Short mmCIF file of C-alpha atoms and ligand atoms in Angstrom, two decimals:
data_model
loop_
_atom_site.label_atom_id
_atom_site.label_comp_id
_atom_site.label_asym_id
_atom_site.label_seq_id
_atom_site.Cartn_x
_atom_site.Cartn_y
_atom_site.Cartn_z
CA UNK A 1 0.00 0.00 0.00
CA UNK A 2 1.36 3.39 -1.02
CA UNK A 3 1.21 6.44 1.26
CA UNK A 4 0.64 8.80 -1.62
CA UNK A 5 0.36 8.54 -5.36
CA UNK A 6 0.78 11.66 -7.45
CA UNK A 7 -0.76 11.59 -10.91
CA UNK A 8 1.06 13.81 -13.36
CA UNK A 9 4.57 15.18 -13.73
CA UNK A 10 3.78 18.78 -14.53
CA UNK A 11 5.06 21.40 -12.15
CA UNK A 12 2.19 20.92 -9.68
CA UNK A 13 2.78 17.17 -9.43
CA UNK A 14 6.54 17.62 -9.15
CA UNK A 15 6.18 20.23 -6.41
CA UNK A 16 3.84 17.87 -4.56
CA UNK A 17 6.50 15.17 -5.04
CA UNK A 18 9.25 17.38 -3.56
CA UNK A 19 7.15 18.19 -0.51
CA UNK A 20 5.80 14.69 0.15
CA UNK A 21 9.27 13.20 -0.41
CA UNK A 22 10.81 15.63 2.06
CA UNK A 23 8.09 14.56 4.50
CA UNK A 24 9.41 10.98 4.17
CA UNK A 25 6.25 9.72 2.50
CA UNK A 26 8.13 8.14 -0.42
CA UNK A 27 5.63 9.31 -3.05
CA UNK A 28 5.03 7.34 -6.22
CA UNK A 29 4.64 9.70 -9.18
CA UNK A 30 2.92 8.40 -12.31
CA UNK A 31 3.90 10.31 -15.43
CA UNK A 32 0.69 10.25 -17.46
CA UNK A 33 0.63 10.73 -21.21
CA UNK A 34 2.27 14.19 -21.30
CA UNK A 35 5.36 13.68 -19.17
CA UNK A 36 6.50 17.04 -17.79
CA UNK A 37 3.18 18.77 -18.49
CA UNK A 38 2.55 21.98 -20.38
CA UNK A 39 5.94 23.50 -19.50
CA UNK A 40 7.59 21.01 -21.80
CA UNK A 41 5.66 22.62 -24.68
CA UNK A 42 7.04 26.07 -23.98
CA UNK A 43 10.37 27.69 -24.64
CA UNK A 44 11.65 30.24 -22.15
CA UNK A 45 9.79 30.84 -18.90
CA UNK A 46 10.46 34.43 -17.93
CA UNK A 47 8.04 34.85 -15.04
CA UNK A 48 9.04 32.05 -12.67
CA UNK A 49 10.58 33.75 -9.63
CA UNK A 50 14.26 33.07 -9.05
CA UNK A 51 15.38 33.01 -12.68
CA UNK A 52 16.20 36.61 -13.66
CA UNK A 53 17.50 35.49 -17.05
CA UNK A 54 14.56 33.12 -17.57
CA UNK A 55 14.66 29.33 -17.70
CA UNK A 56 13.63 26.96 -20.45
CA UNK A 57 10.34 25.22 -19.58
CA UNK A 58 11.67 21.67 -20.07
CA UNK A 59 14.74 22.48 -17.94
CA UNK A 60 12.58 23.81 -15.09
CA UNK A 61 10.63 20.55 -15.11
CA UNK A 62 13.80 18.42 -15.22
CA UNK A 63 15.30 20.31 -12.28
CA UNK A 64 12.11 19.84 -10.22
CA UNK A 65 12.17 16.12 -11.00
CA UNK A 66 15.81 15.84 -9.88
CA UNK A 67 14.94 17.72 -6.71
CA UNK A 68 12.08 15.32 -5.94
CA UNK A 69 14.27 12.26 -6.66
CA UNK A 70 16.92 13.59 -4.31
CA UNK A 71 14.44 13.26 -1.45
CA UNK A 72 13.19 9.80 -2.43
CA UNK A 73 10.29 10.34 -4.85
CA UNK A 74 9.82 7.38 -7.18
CA UNK A 75 8.76 7.89 -10.80
CA UNK A 76 6.88 5.51 -13.02
CA UNK A 77 6.09 5.98 -16.71
CA UNK A 78 2.51 4.78 -16.95
CA UNK A 79 -1.02 6.04 -17.32
CA UNK A 80 -3.85 5.66 -14.80
CA UNK A 81 -6.83 4.15 -16.59
CA UNK A 82 -9.26 3.51 -13.74
CA UNK A 83 -9.86 4.94 -10.29
CA UNK A 84 -11.89 3.30 -7.54
CA UNK A 85 -12.47 5.29 -4.35
CA UNK A 86 -12.63 3.46 -1.04
CA UNK A 87 -13.33 4.60 2.51
CA UNK A 88 -9.82 3.84 3.83
CA UNK A 89 -7.78 3.59 0.63
CA UNK A 90 -8.14 3.97 -3.10
CA UNK A 91 -7.28 1.81 -6.07
CA UNK A 92 -5.69 2.85 -9.34
CA UNK A 93 -5.42 0.65 -12.38
CA UNK A 94 -2.63 1.47 -14.79
CA UNK A 95 -2.25 1.02 -18.53
CA UNK A 96 0.57 -1.47 -17.90
CA UNK A 97 -1.94 -3.75 -16.18
CA UNK A 98 -0.70 -3.01 -12.67
CA UNK A 99 -3.14 -2.24 -9.85
CA UNK A 100 -1.97 -0.05 -6.98
CA UNK A 101 -3.59 0.70 -3.65
CA UNK A 102 -2.90 4.01 -1.96
CA UNK A 103 -3.88 5.82 1.21
CA UNK A 104 -3.95 9.20 -0.52
CA UNK A 105 -3.93 10.56 -4.04
CA UNK A 106 -2.95 13.90 -5.51
CA UNK A 107 -4.54 14.45 -8.91
CA UNK A 108 -2.30 16.79 -10.88
CA UNK A 109 -3.14 15.54 -14.34
CA UNK A 110 -3.35 19.06 -15.77
CA UNK A 111 -5.27 20.34 -18.72
CA UNK A 112 -4.27 19.94 -22.30
CA UNK A 113 -4.72 22.61 -24.92
CA UNK A 114 -7.41 21.79 -27.39
CA UNK A 115 -6.03 21.37 -30.92
CA UNK A 116 -7.81 21.78 -34.22
CA UNK A 117 -7.09 18.24 -35.29
CA UNK A 118 -5.52 19.04 -38.67
CA UNK A 119 -2.20 17.35 -39.64
CA UNK A 120 -0.36 20.61 -40.47
CA UNK A 121 -0.70 21.96 -36.92
CA UNK A 122 1.40 19.04 -35.65
CA UNK A 123 3.95 19.59 -38.44
CA UNK A 124 4.45 23.23 -37.39
CA UNK A 125 4.10 22.78 -33.63
CA UNK A 126 7.05 24.73 -32.13
CA UNK A 127 7.81 26.16 -35.62
CA UNK A 128 5.19 28.87 -35.60
CA UNK A 129 2.22 27.06 -34.09
CA UNK A 130 1.72 27.61 -30.38
CA UNK A 131 -0.97 27.14 -27.77
CA UNK A 132 0.55 29.68 -25.38
CA UNK A 133 0.93 33.36 -26.22
CA UNK A 134 2.40 34.12 -22.79
CA UNK A 135 5.15 31.59 -23.47
CA UNK A 136 5.97 32.33 -27.09
CA UNK A 137 4.60 35.82 -27.84
CA UNK A 138 7.93 37.62 -27.42
CA UNK A 139 9.33 35.64 -30.35
CA UNK A 140 6.97 37.53 -32.71
CA UNK A 141 8.31 41.05 -32.42
CA UNK A 142 7.16 43.07 -35.48
CA UNK A 143 5.68 39.94 -37.05
CA UNK A 144 2.15 39.06 -38.11
CA UNK A 145 0.25 36.46 -36.15
CA UNK A 146 -3.19 34.93 -36.11
CA UNK A 147 -5.13 33.78 -33.07
CA UNK A 148 -7.85 31.15 -33.47
CA UNK A 149 -10.88 31.25 -31.16
CA UNK A 150 -13.61 33.56 -29.96
CA UNK A 151 -13.52 33.24 -26.18
CA UNK A 152 -11.79 35.20 -23.43
CA UNK A 153 -8.52 33.36 -24.06
CA UNK A 154 -8.47 34.51 -27.69
CA UNK A 155 -9.08 38.10 -26.57
CA UNK A 156 -6.46 37.93 -23.84
CA UNK A 157 -3.86 36.28 -26.05
CA UNK A 158 -4.47 38.87 -28.80
CA UNK A 159 -3.93 41.73 -26.35
CA UNK A 160 -0.75 40.12 -25.11
CA UNK A 161 0.55 39.39 -28.61
CA UNK A 162 -0.15 42.95 -29.74
CA UNK A 163 2.62 44.10 -27.40
CA UNK A 164 5.09 42.38 -29.71
CA UNK A 165 3.50 41.65 -33.05
CA UNK A 166 2.90 44.19 -35.81
CA UNK A 167 -0.51 42.75 -36.58
CA UNK A 168 -2.82 40.31 -34.78
CA UNK A 169 -5.71 38.75 -36.70
CA UNK A 170 -8.27 36.67 -34.86
CA UNK A 171 -9.87 33.96 -36.95
CA UNK A 172 -13.24 32.89 -35.59
CA UNK A 173 -15.65 30.31 -36.93
CA UNK A 174 -18.74 32.40 -36.11
CA UNK A 175 -19.76 36.04 -36.67
CA UNK A 176 -19.61 37.05 -33.02
CA UNK A 177 -17.35 36.35 -30.06
CA UNK A 178 -18.44 34.51 -26.97
CA UNK A 179 -15.85 36.43 -24.95
CA UNK A 180 -17.00 38.81 -22.20
CA UNK A 181 -17.95 42.31 -23.30
CA UNK A 182 -15.09 44.01 -21.49
CA UNK A 183 -12.54 41.77 -23.19
CA UNK A 184 -14.17 42.34 -26.58
CA UNK A 185 -14.17 46.12 -26.05
CA UNK A 186 -10.44 46.06 -25.37
CA UNK A 187 -9.87 43.92 -28.44
CA UNK A 188 -11.83 46.18 -30.79
CA UNK A 189 -10.12 49.29 -29.41
CA UNK A 190 -6.69 47.86 -30.13
CA UNK A 191 -5.49 49.19 -33.49
CA UNK A 192 -3.20 46.24 -34.08
CA UNK A 193 -6.06 43.74 -33.73
CA UNK A 194 -8.65 42.74 -36.33
CA UNK A 195 -10.91 39.76 -36.96
CA UNK A 196 -11.83 37.46 -39.82
CA UNK A 197 -15.34 36.14 -39.12
CA UNK A 198 -16.96 32.88 -40.18
CA UNK A 199 -13.66 31.22 -40.94
CA UNK A 200 -11.85 28.06 -40.00
CA UNK A 201 -8.20 27.27 -40.52
CA UNK A 202 -8.22 24.44 -43.04
CA UNK A 203 -4.43 24.16 -43.33
CA UNK A 204 -1.27 25.78 -42.03
CA UNK A 205 1.32 26.34 -44.74
CA UNK A 206 5.03 27.19 -44.75
CA UNK A 207 8.50 25.82 -45.34
CA UNK A 208 10.56 25.14 -42.23
CA UNK A 209 8.41 27.67 -40.36
CA UNK A 210 4.85 28.90 -40.70
CA UNK A 211 4.25 31.29 -43.59
CA UNK A 212 0.46 31.47 -43.61
CA UNK A 213 -2.88 29.70 -43.35
CA UNK A 214 -5.59 28.55 -45.71
CA UNK A 215 -8.95 29.75 -44.41
CA UNK A 216 -12.26 28.15 -45.23
CA UNK A 217 -15.32 30.36 -45.02
CA UNK A 218 -17.86 28.49 -42.90
CA UNK A 219 -20.80 29.89 -44.92
CA UNK A 220 -19.58 29.90 -48.53
CA UNK A 221 -16.91 27.22 -48.26
CA UNK A 222 -14.52 29.50 -50.16
CA UNK A 223 -10.81 29.01 -49.46
CA UNK A 224 -8.56 32.05 -49.08
CA UNK A 225 -4.95 32.46 -47.96
CA UNK A 226 -3.71 34.68 -45.18
CA UNK A 227 -0.02 35.33 -44.63
CA UNK A 228 1.30 35.12 -41.08
CA UNK A 229 4.41 34.16 -39.12
CA UNK A 230 2.66 32.59 -36.16
CA UNK A 231 -0.56 30.72 -35.38
CA UNK A 232 -1.83 30.77 -31.80
CA UNK A 233 -4.57 28.34 -30.83
CA UNK A 234 -6.93 29.66 -28.16
CA UNK A 235 -9.79 27.22 -28.57
CA UNK A 236 -9.95 26.14 -24.97
CA UNK A 237 -8.35 23.53 -22.75
CA UNK A 238 -9.50 20.08 -21.85
CA UNK A 239 -8.84 18.99 -18.25
CA UNK A 240 -7.52 15.47 -17.98
CA UNK A 241 -10.21 14.11 -15.69
CA UNK A 242 -11.90 11.38 -17.73
CA UNK A 243 -11.15 8.59 -15.23
CA UNK A 244 -12.73 10.57 -12.38
CA UNK A 245 -16.08 11.25 -14.03
CA UNK A 246 -18.95 10.34 -11.73
CA UNK A 247 -16.56 9.96 -8.75
CA UNK A 248 -14.94 13.35 -8.15
CA UNK A 249 -16.99 16.53 -8.30
CA UNK A 250 -16.25 18.65 -11.36
CA UNK A 251 -17.67 21.69 -13.07
CA UNK A 252 -19.52 21.52 -16.37
CA UNK A 253 -16.22 21.61 -18.28
CA UNK A 254 -14.67 18.74 -16.35
CA UNK A 255 -12.39 20.77 -14.04
CA UNK A 256 -12.13 19.23 -10.57
CA UNK A 257 -13.73 21.11 -7.72
CA UNK A 258 -11.61 21.53 -4.61
CA UNK A 259 -11.93 23.48 -1.40
CA UNK A 260 -9.21 25.88 -0.27
CA UNK A 261 -7.24 22.94 1.18
CA UNK A 262 -7.11 21.29 -2.25
CA UNK A 263 -9.50 18.57 -1.03
CA UNK A 264 -11.90 16.93 -3.46
CA UNK A 265 -15.21 15.42 -2.34
CA UNK A 266 -13.47 12.09 -1.57
CA UNK A 267 -11.48 11.88 1.68
CA UNK A 268 -7.78 11.40 0.98
CA UNK A 269 -8.02 12.61 -2.62
CA UNK A 270 -6.57 16.04 -3.37
CA UNK A 271 -6.12 17.97 -6.60
CA UNK A 272 -3.54 20.54 -7.66
CA UNK A 273 -2.52 22.53 -10.70
CA UNK A 274 -4.42 23.20 -13.90
CA UNK A 275 -6.77 20.25 -13.45
CA UNK A 276 -8.58 22.38 -10.86
CA UNK A 277 -7.60 25.89 -11.97
CA UNK A 278 -9.71 27.74 -14.51
CA UNK A 279 -8.46 31.16 -13.49
CA UNK A 280 -4.69 31.50 -13.18
CA UNK A 281 -3.07 28.59 -15.05
CA UNK A 282 0.45 29.76 -14.29
CA UNK A 283 3.50 27.64 -13.50
CA UNK A 284 3.94 29.37 -10.17
CA UNK A 285 0.32 28.90 -9.09
CA UNK A 286 0.40 25.25 -10.17
CA UNK A 287 3.53 24.77 -8.05
CA UNK A 288 1.81 26.57 -5.17
CA UNK A 289 -1.25 24.32 -5.18
CA UNK A 290 1.03 21.27 -5.50
CA UNK A 291 2.73 22.35 -2.30
CA UNK A 292 -0.64 22.90 -0.59
CA UNK A 293 -1.95 19.48 -1.62
CA UNK A 294 1.25 17.80 -0.39
CA UNK A 295 1.04 19.50 3.01
CA UNK A 296 -2.62 18.49 3.30
CA UNK A 297 -1.71 14.87 2.48
CA UNK A 298 0.88 14.92 5.24
CA UNK A 299 -1.67 16.30 7.70
CA UNK A 300 -4.36 13.83 6.60
CA UNK A 301 -2.04 10.82 7.06
CA UNK A 302 -0.80 12.06 10.45
CA UNK A 303 -4.38 12.52 11.68
CA UNK A 304 -5.36 9.03 10.47
CA UNK A 305 -2.48 7.45 12.33
CA UNK A 306 -3.44 9.07 15.64
P1 NDP B 401 -13.86 28.97 -24.40
O1 NDP B 401 -14.35 27.57 -24.36
O2 NDP B 401 -14.60 30.03 -23.71
O3 NDP B 401 -13.76 29.46 -25.93
C1 NDP B 401 -13.18 28.66 -26.91
C2 NDP B 401 -13.36 29.34 -28.25
O4 NDP B 401 -12.73 28.54 -29.21
C3 NDP B 401 -14.81 29.52 -28.66
O5 NDP B 401 -15.00 30.77 -29.27
C4 NDP B 401 -15.03 28.39 -29.66
O6 NDP B 401 -15.89 28.71 -30.69
C5 NDP B 401 -13.65 28.21 -30.25
N1 NDP B 401 -13.41 26.84 -30.65
C6 NDP B 401 -13.52 25.72 -29.90
N2 NDP B 401 -13.19 24.65 -30.61
C7 NDP B 401 -12.83 25.11 -31.84
C8 NDP B 401 -12.39 24.49 -33.03
N3 NDP B 401 -12.21 23.17 -33.09
N4 NDP B 401 -12.14 25.27 -34.10
C9 NDP B 401 -12.31 26.61 -34.05
N5 NDP B 401 -12.72 27.26 -32.95
C10 NDP B 401 -12.99 26.51 -31.87
O7 NDP B 401 -12.34 28.86 -23.94
P2 NDP B 401 -11.37 29.98 -23.34
O8 NDP B 401 -10.06 29.31 -23.18
O9 NDP B 401 -11.44 31.20 -24.15
O10 NDP B 401 -11.98 30.27 -21.91
C11 NDP B 401 -12.17 29.22 -20.96
C12 NDP B 401 -12.71 29.81 -19.67
O11 NDP B 401 -11.73 30.60 -19.05
C13 NDP B 401 -13.92 30.71 -19.91
O12 NDP B 401 -14.80 30.54 -18.86
C14 NDP B 401 -13.33 32.09 -19.90
O13 NDP B 401 -14.26 33.08 -19.50
C15 NDP B 401 -12.20 31.94 -18.88
N6 NDP B 401 -11.14 32.89 -19.15
C16 NDP B 401 -11.16 34.07 -18.49
C17 NDP B 401 -10.21 35.02 -18.70
C18 NDP B 401 -10.28 36.28 -17.97
O14 NDP B 401 -11.31 36.61 -17.42
N7 NDP B 401 -9.22 37.06 -17.91
C19 NDP B 401 -9.11 34.80 -19.65
C20 NDP B 401 -9.18 33.53 -20.33
C21 NDP B 401 -10.17 32.63 -20.06
P3 NDP B 401 -17.48 28.92 -30.48
O15 NDP B 401 -17.63 30.25 -29.82
O16 NDP B 401 -18.00 28.86 -31.87
O17 NDP B 401 -17.93 27.76 -29.63
#
């Protein structure tokens, strides 16, 4: 029986691993399908405190992993496929066929950016296609970029990108945004920003890097080309909570609901990071909630033993 299993090796899971390992709980950390989490998809992280020159996202994750290993965290490359909650312990079934019982669980499975599902976006991922303006925006100084989506994220990313880019064009599949009015007002006031309505990106084109997109009008079906140096997807995130459906409380979009002690509705099951955060979604806040969840696990186990 494990003391604590941590699901996910993003920065929240790794911070939870550092804290639970230092508390001598010998945590078992299961990687999941996106080992290292969203930070591994970014380039330089400039806003993580303690790195005045910035740090590459993958390096930050590697360093956290080393730090957790130093204190006795164990890592396993596998994917949890089934969760069964019990009153005293919980059971996880893994893709490898293994079944593990644990006294506590920290769910830090994160949220994955939603992709369009067209082959060319994978071809140009990291070569002009990004899901994170905050991470990659500074690379587009004086360039032309497009942002896909019509929600608050698309508005926010456009505003952010306009600090660097010469021109920001939002491509939206409908003729109105679903974003909040205040965010839309800011967008329409920004001289660098404009919108192409009723359009979907059918293909991303380029050579080694992105050079433009082929747009398909959703009403007429007509294909047009739009030149750009970068394509930012802002079509939402999908929290990785499928195995907890019907067991852990979640909101209508599948994000886990926790109280301020990172507790879910099941005793001994905690959640941290983007899987429960629809508001901040920052590396530092994910690390912070990972720390909180770990400290709550420690407290929970100590209280159970007494
Ligand atoms: P949303 O789900 O709100 O919006 C996603 C957008 O992407 C929609 O306009 C949707 O189109 C479009 N879209 C989805 N799938 C596709 C697709 N396959 N192809 C093309 N377009 C697609 O996600 P957000 O990330 O914008 O926001 C998530 C939540 O976070 C919201 O509650 C939002 O309010 C909040 N948020 C708040 C912020 C703030 O207040 N500062 C900042 C960012 C987010 P359609 O409209 O046609 O469905």
